[in-house]
């Protein structure tokens, strides 16, 4: 937990309920321990979609479709989502769930290794939600930047790893050190890129919002 549990519970208590079907899906997935975005992340995504009104959304990491269905509920009428997943069991479940979504016709489900799929995607996506294998974020970044139009937004989930990212690598268990190093590298890259403006938020498990700028920032 990144922020005080009481504060989180209080904020959660203010948040609006999900549409009934999404609430049921969330409950089923949580029972089966499928990793899905947390309440606070859901609220942030909803806020961003309702205010930014994107035209094309890209999600990396579908799991069983919860966040893509959530996003499809709050995206504009003519917006479409493409979402990517590689694990066969997840793909099977996600296909069932996505097929039942109200906006099923506007969701494209791509199956396979995201790195390969990203390299093949064409056009731009003005809203990208990155929620896949944390160790790969750094290698996805060049493709994600290519796919973002000017003013497009990249949202990354789970960047603070339950707060462990703020700890020294020496206090991290050896097996977790590579991921710790890679995530730090990713956050450094996002916050020091001349063409991205990034804010790191201690929301949920840590999220970043990055916007692709029209011009290099003058003051840097
Ligand atoms: N966004 C989902 C949760 C995603 S969990 C939700 O909130 O509902 C992360 C998912 O990313 C897992 O299902 C995992 O299999 C998938 N994944 C991780 N690395 C990937 C990769 N390189 N290519 C495709 N899918 C990947
Ligand atoms: Mg996540």
Coordinates of N, CA and C and ligand atoms in Angstrom, one line a residue:
X1 N 0.8 -1.2 0.0 CA 0.0 0.0 0.0 C 0.9 1.2 0.0
X2 N 0.6 2.2 -0.9 CA 1.4 3.3 -1.0 C 1.0 4.4 -0.1
X3 N -0.3 4.6 0.0 CA -0.8 5.7 0.9 C -1.5 5.0 2.1
X4 N -1.7 5.8 3.1 CA -2.4 5.3 4.3 C -3.7 4.6 4.0
X5 N -3.9 3.5 4.6 CA -5.0 2.6 4.3 C -6.4 3.4 4.6
X6 N -6.4 4.2 5.7 CA -7.6 4.9 6.0 C -7.9 5.9 5.0
X7 N -6.9 6.6 4.5 CA -7.2 7.6 3.4 C -7.7 6.9 2.2
X8 N -7.1 5.8 1.8 CA -7.5 5.1 0.6 C -9.0 4.6 0.8
X9 N -9.3 4.1 1.9 CA -10.7 3.6 2.2 C -11.7 4.8 2.1
X10 N -11.3 5.9 2.7 CA -12.2 7.0 2.6 C -12.4 7.5 1.2
X11 N -11.3 7.6 0.4 CA -11.4 8.0 -1.0 C -12.3 7.0 -1.7
X12 N -12.0 5.7 -1.5 CA -12.8 4.7 -2.2 C -14.3 4.8 -1.8
X13 N -14.6 5.2 -0.6 CA -16.0 5.3 -0.2 C -16.7 6.4 -0.9
X14 N -16.0 7.4 -1.4 CA -16.6 8.5 -2.1 C -16.9 8.1 -3.6
X15 N -16.1 7.2 -4.1 CA -16.2 6.9 -5.5 C -17.5 6.2 -5.9
X16 N -17.9 6.6 -7.1 CA -19.2 6.1 -7.6 C -19.2 4.6 -7.9
X17 N -20.3 4.0 -7.7 CA -20.4 2.5 -8.0 C -20.2 2.3 -9.5
X18 N -19.7 1.1 -9.8 CA -19.6 0.8 -11.2 C -20.9 0.3 -11.8
X19 N -21.1 0.4 -13.1 CA -22.3 -0.2 -13.7 C -22.4 -1.6 -13.3
X20 N -23.6 -2.1 -13.1 CA -23.9 -3.4 -12.5 C -23.0 -4.6 -13.1
X21 N -23.0 -4.6 -14.4 CA -22.3 -5.7 -15.1 C -20.8 -5.7 -14.8
X22 N -20.3 -4.5 -14.8 CA -18.8 -4.3 -14.5 C -18.5 -4.7 -13.1
X23 N -19.4 -4.3 -12.2 CA -19.3 -4.6 -10.8 C -19.2 -6.2 -10.6
X24 N -20.1 -6.9 -11.3 CA -20.2 -8.3 -11.2 C -18.9 -8.9 -11.7
X25 N -18.4 -8.4 -12.9 CA -17.2 -8.9 -13.5 C -16.0 -8.7 -12.6
X26 N -15.9 -7.5 -12.0 CA -14.8 -7.2 -11.0 C -14.8 -8.2 -9.9
X27 N -16.0 -8.4 -9.4 CA -16.1 -9.4 -8.2 C -15.6 -10.8 -8.6
X28 N -16.1 -11.2 -9.8 CA -15.7 -12.6 -10.2 C -14.2 -12.6 -10.4
X29 N -13.6 -11.6 -11.0 CA -12.2 -11.6 -11.3 C -11.3 -11.5 -10.0
X30 N -11.8 -10.7 -9.1 CA -11.1 -10.6 -7.8 C -11.1 -11.9 -7.1
X31 N -12.2 -12.6 -7.1 CA -12.3 -13.9 -6.4 C -11.3 -14.9 -7.0
X32 N -11.1 -14.8 -8.3 CA -10.1 -15.7 -9.0 C -8.7 -15.1 -9.0
X33 N -8.5 -14.0 -8.3 CA -7.2 -13.3 -8.2 C -6.6 -12.9 -9.5
X34 N -7.5 -12.5 -10.5 CA -7.0 -12.0 -11.7 C -6.6 -10.5 -11.4
X35 N -5.3 -10.1 -11.8 CA -4.9 -8.8 -11.5 C -5.7 -7.8 -12.3
X36 N -6.5 -6.9 -11.6 CA -7.2 -5.9 -12.4 C -6.9 -4.5 -11.7
X37 N -7.2 -3.5 -12.5 CA -6.9 -2.2 -11.9 C -7.7 -1.9 -10.7
X38 N -7.1 -1.2 -9.8 CA -7.7 -0.9 -8.5 C -8.7 0.3 -8.6
X39 N -9.6 0.4 -7.6 CA -10.6 1.4 -7.6 C -10.1 2.8 -8.0
X40 N -9.0 3.2 -7.3 CA -8.5 4.5 -7.6 C -8.1 4.7 -9.0
X41 N -7.5 3.6 -9.6 CA -7.1 3.7 -11.0 C -8.3 3.7 -11.9
X42 N -9.4 3.0 -11.5 CA -10.6 3.1 -12.3 C -11.1 4.5 -12.4
X43 N -11.1 5.1 -11.2 CA -11.7 6.5 -11.2 C -10.8 7.5 -12.0
X44 N -9.5 7.3 -12.0 CA -8.6 8.1 -12.7 C -8.8 7.9 -14.2
X45 N -8.9 6.7 -14.6 CA -9.2 6.4 -16.1 C -10.5 7.0 -16.5
X46 N -11.5 6.8 -15.7 CA -12.8 7.4 -16.1 C -12.7 8.9 -16.3
X47 N -12.1 9.5 -15.3 CA -11.9 11.0 -15.4 C -11.2 11.4 -16.6
X48 N -10.1 10.7 -16.9 CA -9.3 11.1 -18.1 C -10.0 10.9 -19.4
X49 N -10.8 9.8 -19.5 CA -11.5 9.5 -20.7 C -12.6 10.5 -20.9
X50 N -13.3 10.8 -19.8 CA -14.5 11.8 -20.0 C -14.0 13.2 -20.3
X51 N -12.8 13.5 -19.8 CA -12.3 14.9 -20.1 C -11.5 15.0 -21.3
X52 N -10.7 14.0 -21.7 CA -9.8 14.0 -22.9 C -10.6 13.6 -24.1
X53 N -11.6 12.8 -24.0 CA -12.4 12.3 -25.1 C -11.5 11.8 -26.3
X54 N -10.8 10.7 -26.1 CA -9.9 10.2 -27.1 C -10.7 9.6 -28.3
X55 N -10.0 9.4 -29.4 CA -10.6 8.7 -30.6 C -10.2 7.3 -30.7
X56 N -9.0 7.0 -30.3 CA -8.4 5.6 -30.5 C -7.7 5.3 -29.2
X57 N -8.1 4.3 -28.5 CA -7.4 3.8 -27.3 C -6.6 2.5 -27.6
X58 N -5.5 2.5 -27.0 CA -4.7 1.2 -27.1 C -4.4 0.8 -25.6
X59 N -4.6 -0.5 -25.4 CA -4.3 -1.0 -24.0 C -3.3 -2.2 -24.2
X60 N -2.3 -2.2 -23.4 CA -1.3 -3.3 -23.4 C -1.5 -4.0 -22.1
X61 N -2.0 -5.3 -22.2 CA -2.3 -6.1 -21.0 C -3.8 -6.1 -20.8
X62 N -4.5 -7.0 -21.4 CA -6.0 -7.1 -21.3 C -6.4 -7.9 -20.1
X63 N -5.6 -8.8 -19.7 CA -6.0 -9.8 -18.7 C -7.3 -10.4 -19.1
X64 N -8.4 -10.3 -18.3 CA -9.6 -10.9 -18.8 C -10.6 -9.8 -19.3
X65 N -10.1 -8.6 -19.6 CA -10.9 -7.6 -20.2 C -11.6 -6.6 -19.3
X66 N -11.3 -6.7 -18.0 CA -12.0 -5.7 -17.1 C -11.7 -4.2 -17.5
X67 N -10.5 -3.9 -17.6 CA -10.2 -2.5 -17.8 C -10.6 -2.0 -19.2
X68 N -10.5 -2.9 -20.2 CA -11.0 -2.5 -21.5 C -12.5 -2.2 -21.5
X69 N -13.2 -3.1 -20.9 CA -14.7 -2.9 -20.8 C -15.0 -1.6 -20.0
X70 N -14.3 -1.4 -18.9 CA -14.4 -0.2 -18.2 C -14.2 1.0 -19.1
X71 N -13.1 1.0 -19.8 CA -12.8 2.2 -20.6 C -13.8 2.3 -21.7
X72 N -14.3 1.2 -22.2 CA -15.3 1.3 -23.3 C -16.6 2.0 -22.8
X73 N -16.9 1.9 -21.5 CA -18.1 2.5 -21.0 C -18.0 4.0 -20.9
X74 N -16.7 4.5 -20.8 CA -16.6 6.0 -20.6 C -15.9 6.7 -21.8
X75 N -15.7 5.9 -22.9 CA -15.1 6.6 -24.1 C -16.2 7.2 -24.9
X76 N -15.8 8.2 -25.8 CA -16.8 8.8 -26.6 C -17.5 7.7 -27.6
X77 N -18.6 8.1 -28.1 CA -19.4 7.2 -29.0 C -18.6 6.6 -30.2
X78 N -17.8 7.5 -30.8 CA -17.1 7.1 -32.0 C -15.7 6.6 -31.7
X79 N -15.3 6.4 -30.4 CA -14.0 5.9 -30.1 C -13.9 4.4 -30.2
X80 N -12.7 3.9 -30.5 CA -12.5 2.5 -30.5 C -11.3 2.1 -29.6
X81 N -11.3 0.8 -29.2 CA -10.2 0.3 -28.3 C -9.5 -0.8 -29.0
X82 N -8.2 -0.9 -28.9 CA -7.5 -2.1 -29.3 C -6.8 -2.5 -28.0
X83 N -6.9 -3.8 -27.7 CA -6.2 -4.3 -26.5 C -5.5 -5.6 -26.8
X84 N -4.3 -5.7 -26.1 CA -3.4 -6.8 -26.4 C -3.1 -7.7 -25.2
X85 N -3.2 -9.0 -25.5 CA -2.9 -10.0 -24.4 C -2.2 -11.2 -25.1
X86 N -1.3 -11.8 -24.3 CA -0.5 -13.0 -24.8 C -0.8 -14.3 -24.2
X87 N -1.3 -14.3 -23.0 CA -1.4 -15.6 -22.3 C -2.7 -16.4 -22.7
X88 N -2.6 -17.6 -23.2 CA -3.7 -18.3 -23.8 C -5.0 -18.4 -22.9
X89 N -4.8 -18.7 -21.6 CA -5.9 -18.8 -20.7 C -6.7 -17.5 -20.5
X90 N -5.9 -16.4 -20.5 CA -6.4 -15.1 -20.3 C -7.2 -14.7 -21.6
X91 N -6.6 -15.1 -22.7 CA -7.2 -14.7 -24.0 C -8.6 -15.4 -24.1
X92 N -8.7 -16.6 -23.7 CA -9.9 -17.3 -23.8 C -11.0 -16.7 -23.0
X93 N -10.7 -16.3 -21.7 CA -11.6 -15.7 -20.8 C -12.0 -14.3 -21.3
X94 N -10.9 -13.6 -21.7 CA -11.2 -12.2 -22.2 C -12.1 -12.1 -23.4
X95 N -11.9 -13.1 -24.3 CA -12.7 -13.1 -25.5 C -14.2 -13.2 -25.1
X96 N -14.5 -14.1 -24.1 CA -15.9 -14.3 -23.7 C -16.4 -13.0 -23.1
X97 N -15.6 -12.4 -22.2 CA -16.0 -11.1 -21.5 C -16.2 -10.0 -22.5
X98 N -15.2 -9.8 -23.4 CA -15.2 -8.7 -24.3 C -16.4 -8.8 -25.2
X99 N -16.7 -10.1 -25.6 CA -17.8 -10.4 -26.5 C -19.2 -9.9 -26.0
X100 N -19.3 -9.9 -24.6 CA -20.5 -9.6 -24.0 C -20.6 -8.1 -23.6
X101 N -19.5 -7.3 -23.9 CA -19.5 -5.9 -23.5 C -20.6 -5.2 -24.4
X102 N -21.1 -4.1 -23.8 CA -22.1 -3.3 -24.5 C -21.5 -2.7 -25.8
X103 N -20.2 -2.4 -25.7 CA -19.5 -1.8 -26.9 C -18.6 -2.8 -27.6
X104 N -19.0 -4.1 -27.5 CA -18.1 -5.1 -28.1 C -17.6 -4.8 -29.5
X105 N -18.5 -4.2 -30.3 CA -18.2 -4.0 -31.7 C -17.0 -3.0 -31.8
X106 N -16.8 -2.2 -30.7 CA -15.7 -1.2 -30.8 C -14.4 -1.6 -30.1
X107 N -14.4 -2.9 -29.8 CA -13.1 -3.4 -29.1 C -12.4 -4.4 -30.0
X108 N -11.2 -4.1 -30.4 CA -10.4 -5.1 -31.2 C -9.4 -5.8 -30.2
X109 N -9.5 -7.1 -30.3 CA -8.6 -7.9 -29.3 C -7.5 -8.5 -30.1
X110 N -6.3 -8.1 -29.8 CA -5.1 -8.7 -30.5 C -4.4 -9.7 -29.6
X111 N -4.0 -10.8 -30.1 CA -3.4 -11.8 -29.2 C -2.0 -12.1 -29.7
X112 N -1.1 -12.0 -28.7 CA 0.3 -12.3 -28.9 C 1.2 -11.4 -28.1
X113 N 2.5 -11.6 -28.3 CA 3.5 -10.8 -27.6 C 3.3 -9.3 -28.0
X114 N 3.2 -8.5 -26.9 CA 2.9 -7.1 -27.2 C 4.1 -6.4 -28.0
X115 N 5.3 -6.8 -27.6 CA 6.4 -6.1 -28.3 C 6.3 -6.3 -29.9
X116 N 6.0 -7.5 -30.3 CA 5.8 -7.8 -31.7 C 4.6 -7.0 -32.3
X117 N 3.5 -7.1 -31.6 CA 2.3 -6.4 -32.1 C 2.4 -4.9 -32.1
X118 N 3.1 -4.4 -31.1 CA 3.3 -2.9 -31.1 C 4.1 -2.5 -32.3
X119 N 5.1 -3.3 -32.7 CA 5.9 -2.9 -33.8 C 5.1 -2.9 -35.1
X120 N 4.1 -3.7 -35.1 CA 3.3 -3.8 -36.4 C 2.1 -2.9 -36.5
X121 N 1.7 -2.3 -35.3 CA 0.6 -1.4 -35.4 C 0.9 -0.1 -36.2
X122 N -0.2 0.3 -36.8 CA -0.1 1.6 -37.7 C -1.0 2.6 -37.2
X123 N -0.8 3.8 -37.6 CA -1.7 4.9 -37.2 C -1.3 5.4 -35.8
X124 N -2.1 6.2 -35.2 CA -1.8 6.7 -33.8 C -2.9 6.3 -32.9
X125 N -2.6 6.3 -31.6 CA -3.6 6.1 -30.5 C -3.4 7.3 -29.6
X126 N -4.5 8.0 -29.4 CA -4.4 9.2 -28.6 C -4.6 9.0 -27.1
X127 N -4.8 7.7 -26.7 CA -4.8 7.4 -25.3 C -4.3 5.9 -25.2
X128 N -3.2 5.8 -24.5 CA -2.6 4.4 -24.4 C -2.5 4.1 -22.9
X129 N -3.0 2.9 -22.6 CA -3.0 2.4 -21.2 C -2.0 1.2 -21.1
X130 N -0.9 1.4 -20.4 CA 0.1 0.3 -20.4 C 0.0 -0.4 -19.0
X131 N -0.4 -1.7 -19.1 CA -0.7 -2.4 -17.8 C -0.3 -3.9 -18.1
X132 N 1.0 -4.1 -18.4 CA 1.5 -5.5 -18.8 C 2.6 -5.9 -17.9
X133 N 3.6 -6.6 -18.4 CA 4.7 -7.1 -17.6 C 5.7 -5.9 -17.4
X134 N 5.8 -5.6 -16.1 CA 6.5 -4.3 -15.7 C 8.0 -4.3 -16.2
X135 N 8.6 -5.4 -16.3 CA 10.0 -5.4 -16.8 C 10.1 -5.1 -18.2
X136 N 9.0 -5.1 -19.0 CA 9.1 -4.8 -20.4 C 8.8 -3.3 -20.8
X137 N 8.4 -2.6 -19.8 CA 7.9 -1.2 -20.2 C 9.0 -0.4 -20.9
X138 N 10.2 -0.6 -20.5 CA 11.3 0.2 -21.1 C 11.5 -0.2 -22.6
X139 N 11.3 -1.5 -22.9 CA 11.5 -1.8 -24.3 C 10.2 -1.5 -25.1
X140 N 9.1 -1.4 -24.5 CA 7.9 -0.9 -25.2 C 7.9 0.5 -25.6
X141 N 8.7 1.3 -24.7 CA 8.6 2.8 -24.8 C 8.8 3.4 -26.2
X142 N 9.8 3.0 -26.9 CA 10.0 3.6 -28.3 C 8.8 3.4 -29.2
X143 N 8.2 2.2 -29.1 CA 7.0 1.9 -30.0 C 5.8 2.8 -29.5
X144 N 5.7 2.9 -28.2 CA 4.5 3.6 -27.6 C 4.7 5.1 -28.0
X145 N 5.9 5.6 -28.0 CA 6.1 7.0 -28.4 C 5.8 7.2 -29.9
X146 N 6.1 6.2 -30.7 CA 5.8 6.3 -32.1 C 4.3 6.3 -32.3
X147 N 3.6 5.5 -31.5 CA 2.2 5.4 -31.7 C 1.4 6.6 -31.1
X148 N 2.0 7.4 -30.3 CA 1.3 8.5 -29.7 C 1.3 9.7 -30.6
X149 N 0.2 10.3 -30.9 CA 0.2 11.6 -31.6 C 0.6 12.7 -30.7
X150 N 0.9 13.9 -31.2 CA 1.1 15.1 -30.4 C -0.1 15.3 -29.5
X151 N 0.1 15.6 -28.2 CA -1.0 15.7 -27.2 C -1.6 14.4 -26.8
X152 N -1.2 13.3 -27.3 CA -1.7 12.0 -26.9 C -1.2 11.7 -25.5
X153 N -1.9 10.9 -24.8 CA -1.6 10.5 -23.4 C -1.3 9.1 -23.2
X154 N -0.2 8.8 -22.5 CA 0.2 7.5 -22.1 C 0.0 7.4 -20.6
X155 N -0.8 6.4 -20.2 CA -1.0 6.2 -18.8 C -0.4 4.8 -18.4
X156 N 0.5 4.8 -17.4 CA 1.1 3.5 -17.0 C 0.7 3.1 -15.6
X157 N 0.3 1.9 -15.5 CA -0.1 1.4 -14.2 C 1.0 0.6 -13.4
X158 N 0.9 0.6 -12.1 CA 1.7 -0.2 -11.2 C 3.2 0.2 -11.2
X159 N 3.4 1.5 -11.3 CA 4.8 2.0 -11.5 C 5.6 2.0 -10.1
X160 N 4.9 2.1 -9.0 CA 5.6 2.2 -7.8 C 5.7 0.9 -7.0
X161 N 5.1 -0.2 -7.6 CA 5.3 -1.5 -7.0 C 5.1 -1.6 -5.5
X162 N 3.9 -1.2 -5.1 CA 3.6 -1.2 -3.7 C 4.6 -0.4 -2.8
X163 N 5.2 0.6 -3.4 CA 6.1 1.5 -2.7 C 7.5 1.0 -2.7
X164 N 7.7 -0.2 -3.1 CA 9.1 -0.8 -3.0 C 10.1 0.0 -4.0
X165 N 9.5 0.7 -5.0 CA 10.4 1.3 -5.9 C 11.1 2.5 -5.3
X166 N 10.6 3.0 -4.2 CA 11.2 4.1 -3.5 C 12.4 3.6 -2.6
X167 N 12.4 2.3 -2.4 CA 13.5 1.8 -1.5 C 14.8 1.5 -2.3
X168 N 15.9 1.5 -1.5 CA 17.2 1.2 -2.1 C 17.2 -0.2 -2.7
X169 N 17.9 -0.4 -3.8 CA 17.9 -1.7 -4.4 C 18.5 -2.8 -3.5
X170 N 19.3 -2.3 -2.5 CA 19.9 -3.2 -1.6 C 19.0 -3.8 -0.6
X171 N 17.8 -3.1 -0.4 CA 16.8 -3.6 0.5 C 15.8 -4.5 -0.2
X172 N 16.0 -4.6 -1.5 CA 15.0 -5.4 -2.3 C 15.6 -6.8 -2.4
X173 N 14.7 -7.8 -2.4 CA 15.2 -9.2 -2.5 C 15.9 -9.4 -3.9
X174 N 16.9 -10.2 -3.9 CA 17.7 -10.3 -5.1 C 16.9 -10.6 -6.4
X175 N 15.9 -11.5 -6.2 CA 15.1 -11.9 -7.4 C 14.2 -10.7 -7.9
X176 N 14.0 -9.7 -7.1 CA 13.2 -8.6 -7.5 C 14.0 -7.4 -8.0
X177 N 15.4 -7.6 -7.9 CA 16.2 -6.4 -8.3 C 16.2 -6.0 -9.7
X178 N 16.1 -6.9 -10.6 CA 16.0 -6.6 -12.0 C 14.8 -5.7 -12.4
X179 N 13.7 -6.2 -11.8 CA 12.4 -5.4 -12.1 C 12.5 -4.0 -11.5
X180 N 13.1 -4.0 -10.3 CA 13.2 -2.7 -9.6 C 14.1 -1.8 -10.4
X181 N 15.2 -2.3 -10.9 CA 16.1 -1.5 -11.7 C 15.4 -1.0 -13.1
X182 N 14.7 -2.0 -13.7 CA 14.0 -1.6 -14.9 C 12.9 -0.6 -14.8
X183 N 12.2 -0.7 -13.7 CA 11.1 0.2 -13.5 C 11.6 1.6 -13.2
X184 N 12.7 1.7 -12.4 CA 13.3 3.0 -12.1 C 13.8 3.6 -13.4
X185 N 14.4 2.8 -14.3 CA 14.9 3.2 -15.6 C 13.7 3.8 -16.4
X186 N 12.6 3.1 -16.4 CA 11.4 3.5 -17.1 C 10.9 4.9 -16.6
X187 N 10.8 5.0 -15.3 CA 10.3 6.3 -14.7 C 11.3 7.4 -15.0
X188 N 12.6 7.1 -15.0 CA 13.6 8.1 -15.3 C 13.4 8.6 -16.8
X189 N 13.3 7.6 -17.6 CA 13.1 7.9 -19.1 C 11.9 8.7 -19.3
X190 N 10.7 8.4 -18.7 CA 9.5 9.1 -18.9 C 9.6 10.6 -18.4
X191 N 10.3 10.7 -17.2 CA 10.4 12.1 -16.6 C 11.5 12.9 -17.2
X192 N 12.4 12.3 -18.0 CA 13.5 13.1 -18.6 C 13.4 13.2 -20.1
X193 N 12.3 12.8 -20.7 CA 12.2 12.8 -22.2 C 11.8 14.2 -22.6
X194 N 12.6 14.7 -23.6 CA 12.3 16.1 -24.0 C 10.9 16.2 -24.7
X195 N 10.4 15.1 -25.1 CA 9.1 15.2 -25.8 C 7.9 14.7 -25.0
X196 N 8.2 14.4 -23.8 CA 7.1 13.9 -22.9 C 7.0 14.8 -21.7
X197 N 5.8 15.1 -21.2 CA 5.7 15.7 -19.9 C 5.0 14.6 -19.1
X198 N 5.6 14.3 -17.9 CA 5.1 13.2 -17.1 C 4.9 13.6 -15.7
X199 N 3.8 13.1 -15.1 CA 3.6 13.2 -13.7 C 3.4 11.8 -13.1
X200 N 4.1 11.6 -11.9 CA 4.1 10.3 -11.3 C 3.1 10.5 -10.1
X201 N 2.1 9.7 -10.1 CA 1.1 9.8 -9.0 C 1.0 8.6 -8.1
X202 N 1.0 8.8 -6.8 CA 0.9 7.7 -5.9 C -0.6 7.2 -5.8
X203 N -1.2 6.9 -6.9 CA -2.6 6.5 -7.0 C -2.5 5.0 -7.2
X204 N -3.4 4.3 -6.5 CA -3.4 2.8 -6.7 C -2.1 2.2 -6.3
X205 N -1.4 1.6 -7.3 CA -0.1 1.0 -7.1 C 1.0 1.9 -7.8
X206 N 0.6 3.2 -7.9 CA 1.5 4.1 -8.6 C 1.2 4.2 -10.1
X207 N 0.9 5.4 -10.6 CA 0.5 5.5 -12.0 C 1.3 6.8 -12.5
X208 N 1.6 6.7 -13.8 CA 2.2 7.9 -14.5 C 1.2 8.3 -15.6
X209 N 1.2 9.6 -15.7 CA 0.5 10.2 -16.9 C 1.5 11.0 -17.7
X210 N 1.6 10.6 -19.0 CA 2.6 11.3 -19.8 C 1.9 11.8 -21.1
X211 N 2.2 13.0 -21.4 CA 1.6 13.6 -22.6 C 2.8 13.9 -23.6
X212 N 2.5 13.6 -24.9 CA 3.5 13.9 -25.9 C 3.4 15.4 -26.3
X213 N 4.5 16.1 -26.2 CA 4.5 17.5 -26.4 C 4.7 17.8 -27.9
X214 N 4.2 19.0 -28.3 CA 4.3 19.5 -29.6 C 5.8 19.9 -29.9
X215 N 6.3 20.5 -28.9 CA 7.7 21.0 -29.1 C 8.5 20.6 -27.8
X216 N 9.8 20.6 -28.0 CA 10.7 20.4 -26.9 C 10.4 21.4 -25.8
X217 N 10.5 21.0 -24.6 CA 10.3 22.0 -23.5 C 11.5 23.0 -23.4
X218 N 11.1 24.3 -23.5 CA 12.2 25.3 -23.6 C 13.1 25.3 -22.4
X219 N 12.6 25.1 -21.2 CA 13.4 25.3 -20.0 C 14.4 24.2 -19.8
X220 N 14.3 23.1 -20.5 CA 15.2 22.0 -20.2 C 16.5 22.1 -21.0
Ligands
LIG1 N1 -5.5 -4.3 -17.6 C1 -6.1 -5.4 -17.0 C2 -5.0 -6.1 -16.1 C3 -3.8 -6.5 -16.9 S1 -2.8 -7.6 -15.9 C4 -7.2 -5.0 -16.1 O1 -7.0 -4.0 -15.3 O2 -8.3 -5.6 -16.2 C5 -1.4 -7.7 -17.0 C6 -1.7 -8.6 -18.2 O3 -0.7 -8.3 -19.2 C7 -1.6 -10.1 -17.9 O4 -2.8 -10.8 -18.3 C8 -0.4 -10.6 -18.8 O5 -0.6 -11.9 -19.3 C9 -0.4 -9.5 -19.9 N2 1.0 -9.3 -20.5 C10 2.1 -9.2 -19.8 N3 3.1 -9.0 -20.6 C11 2.6 -9.1 -21.9 C12 3.2 -9.0 -23.1 N4 4.5 -8.8 -23.3 N5 2.4 -9.1 -24.2 C13 1.1 -9.3 -24.1 N6 0.5 -9.4 -22.9 C14 1.2 -9.3 -21.8
LIG2 MG1 -2.2 -3.0 -13.2

